Amino acid sequence: MDTVLIEGLNLCSVIGVHAWERAIRQRLQLDLALTVDTSAAGQSDAIEDAVDYAELSARLTQLAEAAEWQLIEALAEQLAQAALTDRRIKTVTLTLRKPGALPAARSVGVTIIRSQTEDA
């Protein structure tokens, strides 16, 4: 298996537990590592045989824009499940960061790993 990367994708979303957080869209940063068999795309050089990372990035950006979660873990789960709708993606390792959430830290965040189910 191979890995397709999307790093540092900027998202905006309503995220947080405090009232002031719920009143604004906050900037988030997303990193994805997608386990994919890239051999067909490598041989054909055709986008139809590849995970279209531009389309996936646009879809995840739109999903985050429309979301209103309290917890970063909940948004991360929603984004990972959306990525896995492409059956070529076997596993997604997703890191979602919330820069500036703590004054003394560059960011806070969560990393989750999700896979296609055996029976799907």
JSON list of C-alpha atoms in Angstrom, two decimals:
[
{"chain": "A", "resi": 1, "resn": "MET", "atom": "CA", "xyz": [0.00, 0.00, 0.00]},
{"chain": "A", "resi": 2, "resn": "ASP", "atom": "CA", "xyz": [1.02, 3.57, -0.64]},
{"chain": "A", "resi": 3, "resn": "THR", "atom": "CA", "xyz": [0.34, 6.89, 1.07]},
{"chain": "A", "resi": 4, "resn": "VAL", "atom": "CA", "xyz": [-1.21, 10.01, -0.41]},
{"chain": "A", "resi": 5, "resn": "LEU", "atom": "CA", "xyz": [-0.62, 13.13, 1.70]},
{"chain": "A", "resi": 6, "resn": "ILE", "atom": "CA", "xyz": [-2.52, 16.37, 2.13]},
{"chain": "A", "resi": 7, "resn": "GLU", "atom": "CA", "xyz": [-0.74, 18.61, 4.63]},
{"chain": "A", "resi": 8, "resn": "GLY", "atom": "CA", "xyz": [-1.64, 21.94, 6.14]},
{"chain": "A", "resi": 9, "resn": "LEU", "atom": "CA", "xyz": [-5.08, 22.29, 4.56]},
{"chain": "A", "resi": 10, "resn": "ASN", "atom": "CA", "xyz": [-6.69, 25.42, 6.03]},
{"chain": "A", "resi": 11, "resn": "LEU", "atom": "CA", "xyz": [-10.31, 25.05, 7.10]},
{"chain": "A", "resi": 12, "resn": "CYS", "atom": "CA", "xyz": [-12.80, 27.32, 8.85]},
{"chain": "A", "resi": 13, "resn": "SER", "atom": "CA", "xyz": [-15.55, 26.05, 11.11]},
{"chain": "A", "resi": 14, "resn": "VAL", "atom": "CA", "xyz": [-17.71, 26.84, 14.10]},
{"chain": "A", "resi": 15, "resn": "ILE", "atom": "CA", "xyz": [-15.97, 24.76, 16.77]},
{"chain": "A", "resi": 16, "resn": "GLY", "atom": "CA", "xyz": [-15.78, 25.03, 20.54]},
{"chain": "A", "resi": 17, "resn": "VAL", "atom": "CA", "xyz": [-17.67, 24.78, 23.80]},
{"chain": "A", "resi": 18, "resn": "HIS", "atom": "CA", "xyz": [-17.63, 28.44, 24.83]},
{"chain": "A", "resi": 19, "resn": "ALA", "atom": "CA", "xyz": [-20.31, 30.88, 23.68]},
{"chain": "A", "resi": 20, "resn": "TRP", "atom": "CA", "xyz": [-17.73, 33.23, 22.11]},
{"chain": "A", "resi": 21, "resn": "GLU", "atom": "CA", "xyz": [-16.34, 30.30, 20.07]},
{"chain": "A", "resi": 22, "resn": "ARG", "atom": "CA", "xyz": [-19.80, 29.44, 18.80]},
{"chain": "A", "resi": 23, "resn": "ALA", "atom": "CA", "xyz": [-20.26, 32.99, 17.50]},
{"chain": "A", "resi": 24, "resn": "ILE", "atom": "CA", "xyz": [-17.32, 32.90, 15.07]},
{"chain": "A", "resi": 25, "resn": "ARG", "atom": "CA", "xyz": [-15.71, 30.68, 12.46]},
{"chain": "A", "resi": 26, "resn": "GLN", "atom": "CA", "xyz": [-12.29, 29.58, 13.61]},
{"chain": "A", "resi": 27, "resn": "ARG", "atom": "CA", "xyz": [-9.32, 28.62, 11.49]},
{"chain": "A", "resi": 28, "resn": "LEU", "atom": "CA", "xyz": [-8.28, 24.98, 11.66]},
{"chain": "A", "resi": 29, "resn": "GLN", "atom": "CA", "xyz": [-5.48, 23.05, 10.02]},
{"chain": "A", "resi": 30, "resn": "LEU", "atom": "CA", "xyz": [-5.86, 19.55, 8.58]},
{"chain": "A", "resi": 31, "resn": "ASP", "atom": "CA", "xyz": [-3.26, 16.91, 7.70]},
{"chain": "A", "resi": 32, "resn": "LEU", "atom": "CA", "xyz": [-4.26, 13.65, 6.00]},
{"chain": "A", "resi": 33, "resn": "ALA", "atom": "CA", "xyz": [-2.31, 10.50, 5.24]},
{"chain": "A", "resi": 34, "resn": "LEU", "atom": "CA", "xyz": [-4.39, 8.22, 3.02]},
{"chain": "A", "resi": 35, "resn": "THR", "atom": "CA", "xyz": [-3.48, 4.56, 2.53]},
{"chain": "A", "resi": 36, "resn": "VAL", "atom": "CA", "xyz": [-4.18, 3.86, -1.13]},
{"chain": "A", "resi": 37, "resn": "ASP", "atom": "CA", "xyz": [-2.94, 1.48, -3.81]},
{"chain": "A", "resi": 38, "resn": "THR", "atom": "CA", "xyz": [-1.50, 3.96, -6.34]},
{"chain": "A", "resi": 39, "resn": "SER", "atom": "CA", "xyz": [-0.21, 1.36, -8.81]},
{"chain": "A", "resi": 40, "resn": "ALA", "atom": "CA", "xyz": [-3.08, 1.77, -11.32]},
{"chain": "A", "resi": 41, "resn": "ALA", "atom": "CA", "xyz": [-2.62, 5.56, -11.37]},
{"chain": "A", "resi": 42, "resn": "GLY", "atom": "CA", "xyz": [1.13, 5.14, -11.61]},
{"chain": "A", "resi": 43, "resn": "GLN", "atom": "CA", "xyz": [0.76, 2.95, -14.68]},
{"chain": "A", "resi": 44, "resn": "SER", "atom": "CA", "xyz": [-2.05, 4.83, -16.44]},
{"chain": "A", "resi": 45, "resn": "ASP", "atom": "CA", "xyz": [-1.20, 8.43, -15.51]},
{"chain": "A", "resi": 46, "resn": "ALA", "atom": "CA", "xyz": [-4.98, 8.99, -15.45]},
{"chain": "A", "resi": 47, "resn": "ILE", "atom": "CA", "xyz": [-6.81, 10.98, -12.75]},
{"chain": "A", "resi": 48, "resn": "GLU", "atom": "CA", "xyz": [-9.65, 8.44, -12.95]},
{"chain": "A", "resi": 49, "resn": "ASP", "atom": "CA", "xyz": [-7.30, 5.86, -11.41]},
{"chain": "A", "resi": 50, "resn": "ALA", "atom": "CA", "xyz": [-6.15, 8.14, -8.59]},
{"chain": "A", "resi": 51, "resn": "VAL", "atom": "CA", "xyz": [-7.62, 9.67, -5.48]},
{"chain": "A", "resi": 52, "resn": "ASP", "atom": "CA", "xyz": [-8.39, 13.20, -6.63]},
{"chain": "A", "resi": 53, "resn": "TYR", "atom": "CA", "xyz": [-6.88, 15.16, -3.75]},
{"chain": "A", "resi": 54, "resn": "ALA", "atom": "CA", "xyz": [-8.18, 18.47, -5.12]},
{"chain": "A", "resi": 55, "resn": "GLU", "atom": "CA", "xyz": [-11.77, 17.16, -5.08]},
{"chain": "A", "resi": 56, "resn": "LEU", "atom": "CA", "xyz": [-11.29, 15.58, -1.64]},
{"chain": "A", "resi": 57, "resn": "SER", "atom": "CA", "xyz": [-9.81, 18.80, -0.24]},
{"chain": "A", "resi": 58, "resn": "ALA", "atom": "CA", "xyz": [-12.72, 20.85, -1.61]},
{"chain": "A", "resi": 59, "resn": "ARG", "atom": "CA", "xyz": [-15.26, 18.40, -0.17]},
{"chain": "A", "resi": 60, "resn": "LEU", "atom": "CA", "xyz": [-13.64, 18.41, 3.29]},
{"chain": "A", "resi": 61, "resn": "THR", "atom": "CA", "xyz": [-13.33, 22.21, 3.23]},
{"chain": "A", "resi": 62, "resn": "GLN", "atom": "CA", "xyz": [-17.03, 22.52, 2.43]},
{"chain": "A", "resi": 63, "resn": "LEU", "atom": "CA", "xyz": [-17.95, 20.01, 5.12]},
{"chain": "A", "resi": 64, "resn": "ALA", "atom": "CA", "xyz": [-15.97, 21.91, 7.76]},
{"chain": "A", "resi": 65, "resn": "GLU", "atom": "CA", "xyz": [-17.53, 25.22, 6.63]},
{"chain": "A", "resi": 66, "resn": "ALA", "atom": "CA", "xyz": [-21.03, 23.82, 7.19]},
{"chain": "A", "resi": 67, "resn": "ALA", "atom": "CA", "xyz": [-20.24, 22.05, 10.48]},
{"chain": "A", "resi": 68, "resn": "GLU", "atom": "CA", "xyz": [-20.98, 23.29, 13.98]},
{"chain": "A", "resi": 69, "resn": "TRP", "atom": "CA", "xyz": [-19.39, 20.99, 16.55]},
{"chain": "A", "resi": 70, "resn": "GLN", "atom": "CA", "xyz": [-18.35, 21.61, 20.12]},
{"chain": "A", "resi": 71, "resn": "LEU", "atom": "CA", "xyz": [-15.44, 19.18, 20.07]},
{"chain": "A", "resi": 72, "resn": "ILE", "atom": "CA", "xyz": [-12.57, 18.96, 17.62]},
{"chain": "A", "resi": 73, "resn": "GLU", "atom": "CA", "xyz": [-12.82, 15.17, 17.99]},
{"chain": "A", "resi": 74, "resn": "ALA", "atom": "CA", "xyz": [-16.35, 15.24, 16.52]},
{"chain": "A", "resi": 75, "resn": "LEU", "atom": "CA", "xyz": [-15.32, 17.28, 13.50]},
{"chain": "A", "resi": 76, "resn": "ALA", "atom": "CA", "xyz": [-12.26, 15.05, 12.97]},
{"chain": "A", "resi": 77, "resn": "GLU", "atom": "CA", "xyz": [-14.52, 11.98, 12.95]},
{"chain": "A", "resi": 78, "resn": "GLN", "atom": "CA", "xyz": [-16.89, 13.55, 10.42]},
{"chain": "A", "resi": 79, "resn": "LEU", "atom": "CA", "xyz": [-13.99, 14.49, 8.13]},
{"chain": "A", "resi": 80, "resn": "ALA", "atom": "CA", "xyz": [-12.40, 11.03, 8.35]},
{"chain": "A", "resi": 81, "resn": "GLN", "atom": "CA", "xyz": [-15.69, 9.31, 7.52]},
{"chain": "A", "resi": 82, "resn": "ALA", "atom": "CA", "xyz": [-16.15, 11.64, 4.55]},
{"chain": "A", "resi": 83, "resn": "ALA", "atom": "CA", "xyz": [-12.70, 10.72, 3.23]},
{"chain": "A", "resi": 84, "resn": "LEU", "atom": "CA", "xyz": [-13.51, 7.01, 3.54]},
{"chain": "A", "resi": 85, "resn": "THR", "atom": "CA", "xyz": [-16.49, 7.34, 1.20]},
{"chain": "A", "resi": 86, "resn": "ASP", "atom": "CA", "xyz": [-13.89, 6.89, -1.55]},
{"chain": "A", "resi": 87, "resn": "ARG", "atom": "CA", "xyz": [-13.55, 3.09, -1.40]},
{"chain": "A", "resi": 88, "resn": "ARG", "atom": "CA", "xyz": [-9.99, 3.30, -2.78]},
{"chain": "A", "resi": 89, "resn": "ILE", "atom": "CA", "xyz": [-8.91, 4.89, 0.50]},
{"chain": "A", "resi": 90, "resn": "LYS", "atom": "CA", "xyz": [-8.26, 1.98, 2.86]},
{"chain": "A", "resi": 91, "resn": "THR", "atom": "CA", "xyz": [-7.11, 3.96, 5.90]},
{"chain": "A", "resi": 92, "resn": "VAL", "atom": "CA", "xyz": [-7.06, 7.64, 6.81]},
{"chain": "A", "resi": 93, "resn": "THR", "atom": "CA", "xyz": [-4.78, 9.12, 9.44]},
{"chain": "A", "resi": 94, "resn": "LEU", "atom": "CA", "xyz": [-6.17, 12.57, 10.14]},
{"chain": "A", "resi": 95, "resn": "THR", "atom": "CA", "xyz": [-4.70, 15.32, 12.31]},
{"chain": "A", "resi": 96, "resn": "LEU", "atom": "CA", "xyz": [-6.90, 18.33, 12.99]},
{"chain": "A", "resi": 97, "resn": "ARG", "atom": "CA", "xyz": [-5.35, 21.32, 14.75]},
{"chain": "A", "resi": 98, "resn": "LYS", "atom": "CA", "xyz": [-6.89, 24.41, 16.30]},
{"chain": "A", "resi": 99, "resn": "PRO", "atom": "CA", "xyz": [-4.16, 27.09, 16.27]},
{"chain": "A", "resi": 100, "resn": "GLY", "atom": "CA", "xyz": [-4.30, 29.65, 19.07]},
{"chain": "A", "resi": 101, "resn": "ALA", "atom": "CA", "xyz": [-6.69, 27.65, 21.26]},
{"chain": "A", "resi": 102, "resn": "LEU", "atom": "CA", "xyz": [-4.24, 27.89, 24.16]},
{"chain": "A", "resi": 103, "resn": "PRO", "atom": "CA", "xyz": [-2.20, 31.07, 24.59]},
{"chain": "A", "resi": 104, "resn": "ALA", "atom": "CA", "xyz": [0.96, 29.17, 25.57]},
{"chain": "A", "resi": 105, "resn": "ALA", "atom": "CA", "xyz": [0.73, 26.60, 22.74]},
{"chain": "A", "resi": 106, "resn": "ARG", "atom": "CA", "xyz": [1.06, 26.89, 18.96]},
{"chain": "A", "resi": 107, "resn": "SER", "atom": "CA", "xyz": [-2.06, 24.71, 18.60]},
{"chain": "A", "resi": 108, "resn": "VAL", "atom": "CA", "xyz": [-4.13, 21.94, 20.12]},
{"chain": "A", "resi": 109, "resn": "GLY", "atom": "CA", "xyz": [-5.44, 19.05, 18.14]},
{"chain": "A", "resi": 110, "resn": "VAL", "atom": "CA", "xyz": [-6.28, 15.42, 17.69]},
{"chain": "A", "resi": 111, "resn": "THR", "atom": "CA", "xyz": [-4.99, 12.63, 15.47]},
{"chain": "A", "resi": 112, "resn": "ILE", "atom": "CA", "xyz": [-7.35, 9.78, 14.58]},
{"chain": "A", "resi": 113, "resn": "ILE", "atom": "CA", "xyz": [-6.94, 6.70, 12.40]},
{"chain": "A", "resi": 114, "resn": "ARG", "atom": "CA", "xyz": [-9.98, 5.21, 10.65]},
{"chain": "A", "resi": 115, "resn": "SER", "atom": "CA", "xyz": [-10.26, 2.36, 8.15]},
{"chain": "A", "resi": 116, "resn": "GLN", "atom": "CA", "xyz": [-12.77, 0.81, 5.80]},
{"chain": "A", "resi": 117, "resn": "THR", "atom": "CA", "xyz": [-14.81, -1.81, 7.64]},
{"chain": "A", "resi": 118, "resn": "GLU", "atom": "CA", "xyz": [-14.29, -5.48, 6.83]},
{"chain": "A", "resi": 119, "resn": "ASP", "atom": "CA", "xyz": [-17.96, -6.08, 6.03]},
{"chain": "A", "resi": 120, "resn": "ALA", "atom": "CA", "xyz": [-18.56, -2.96, 3.92]}
]
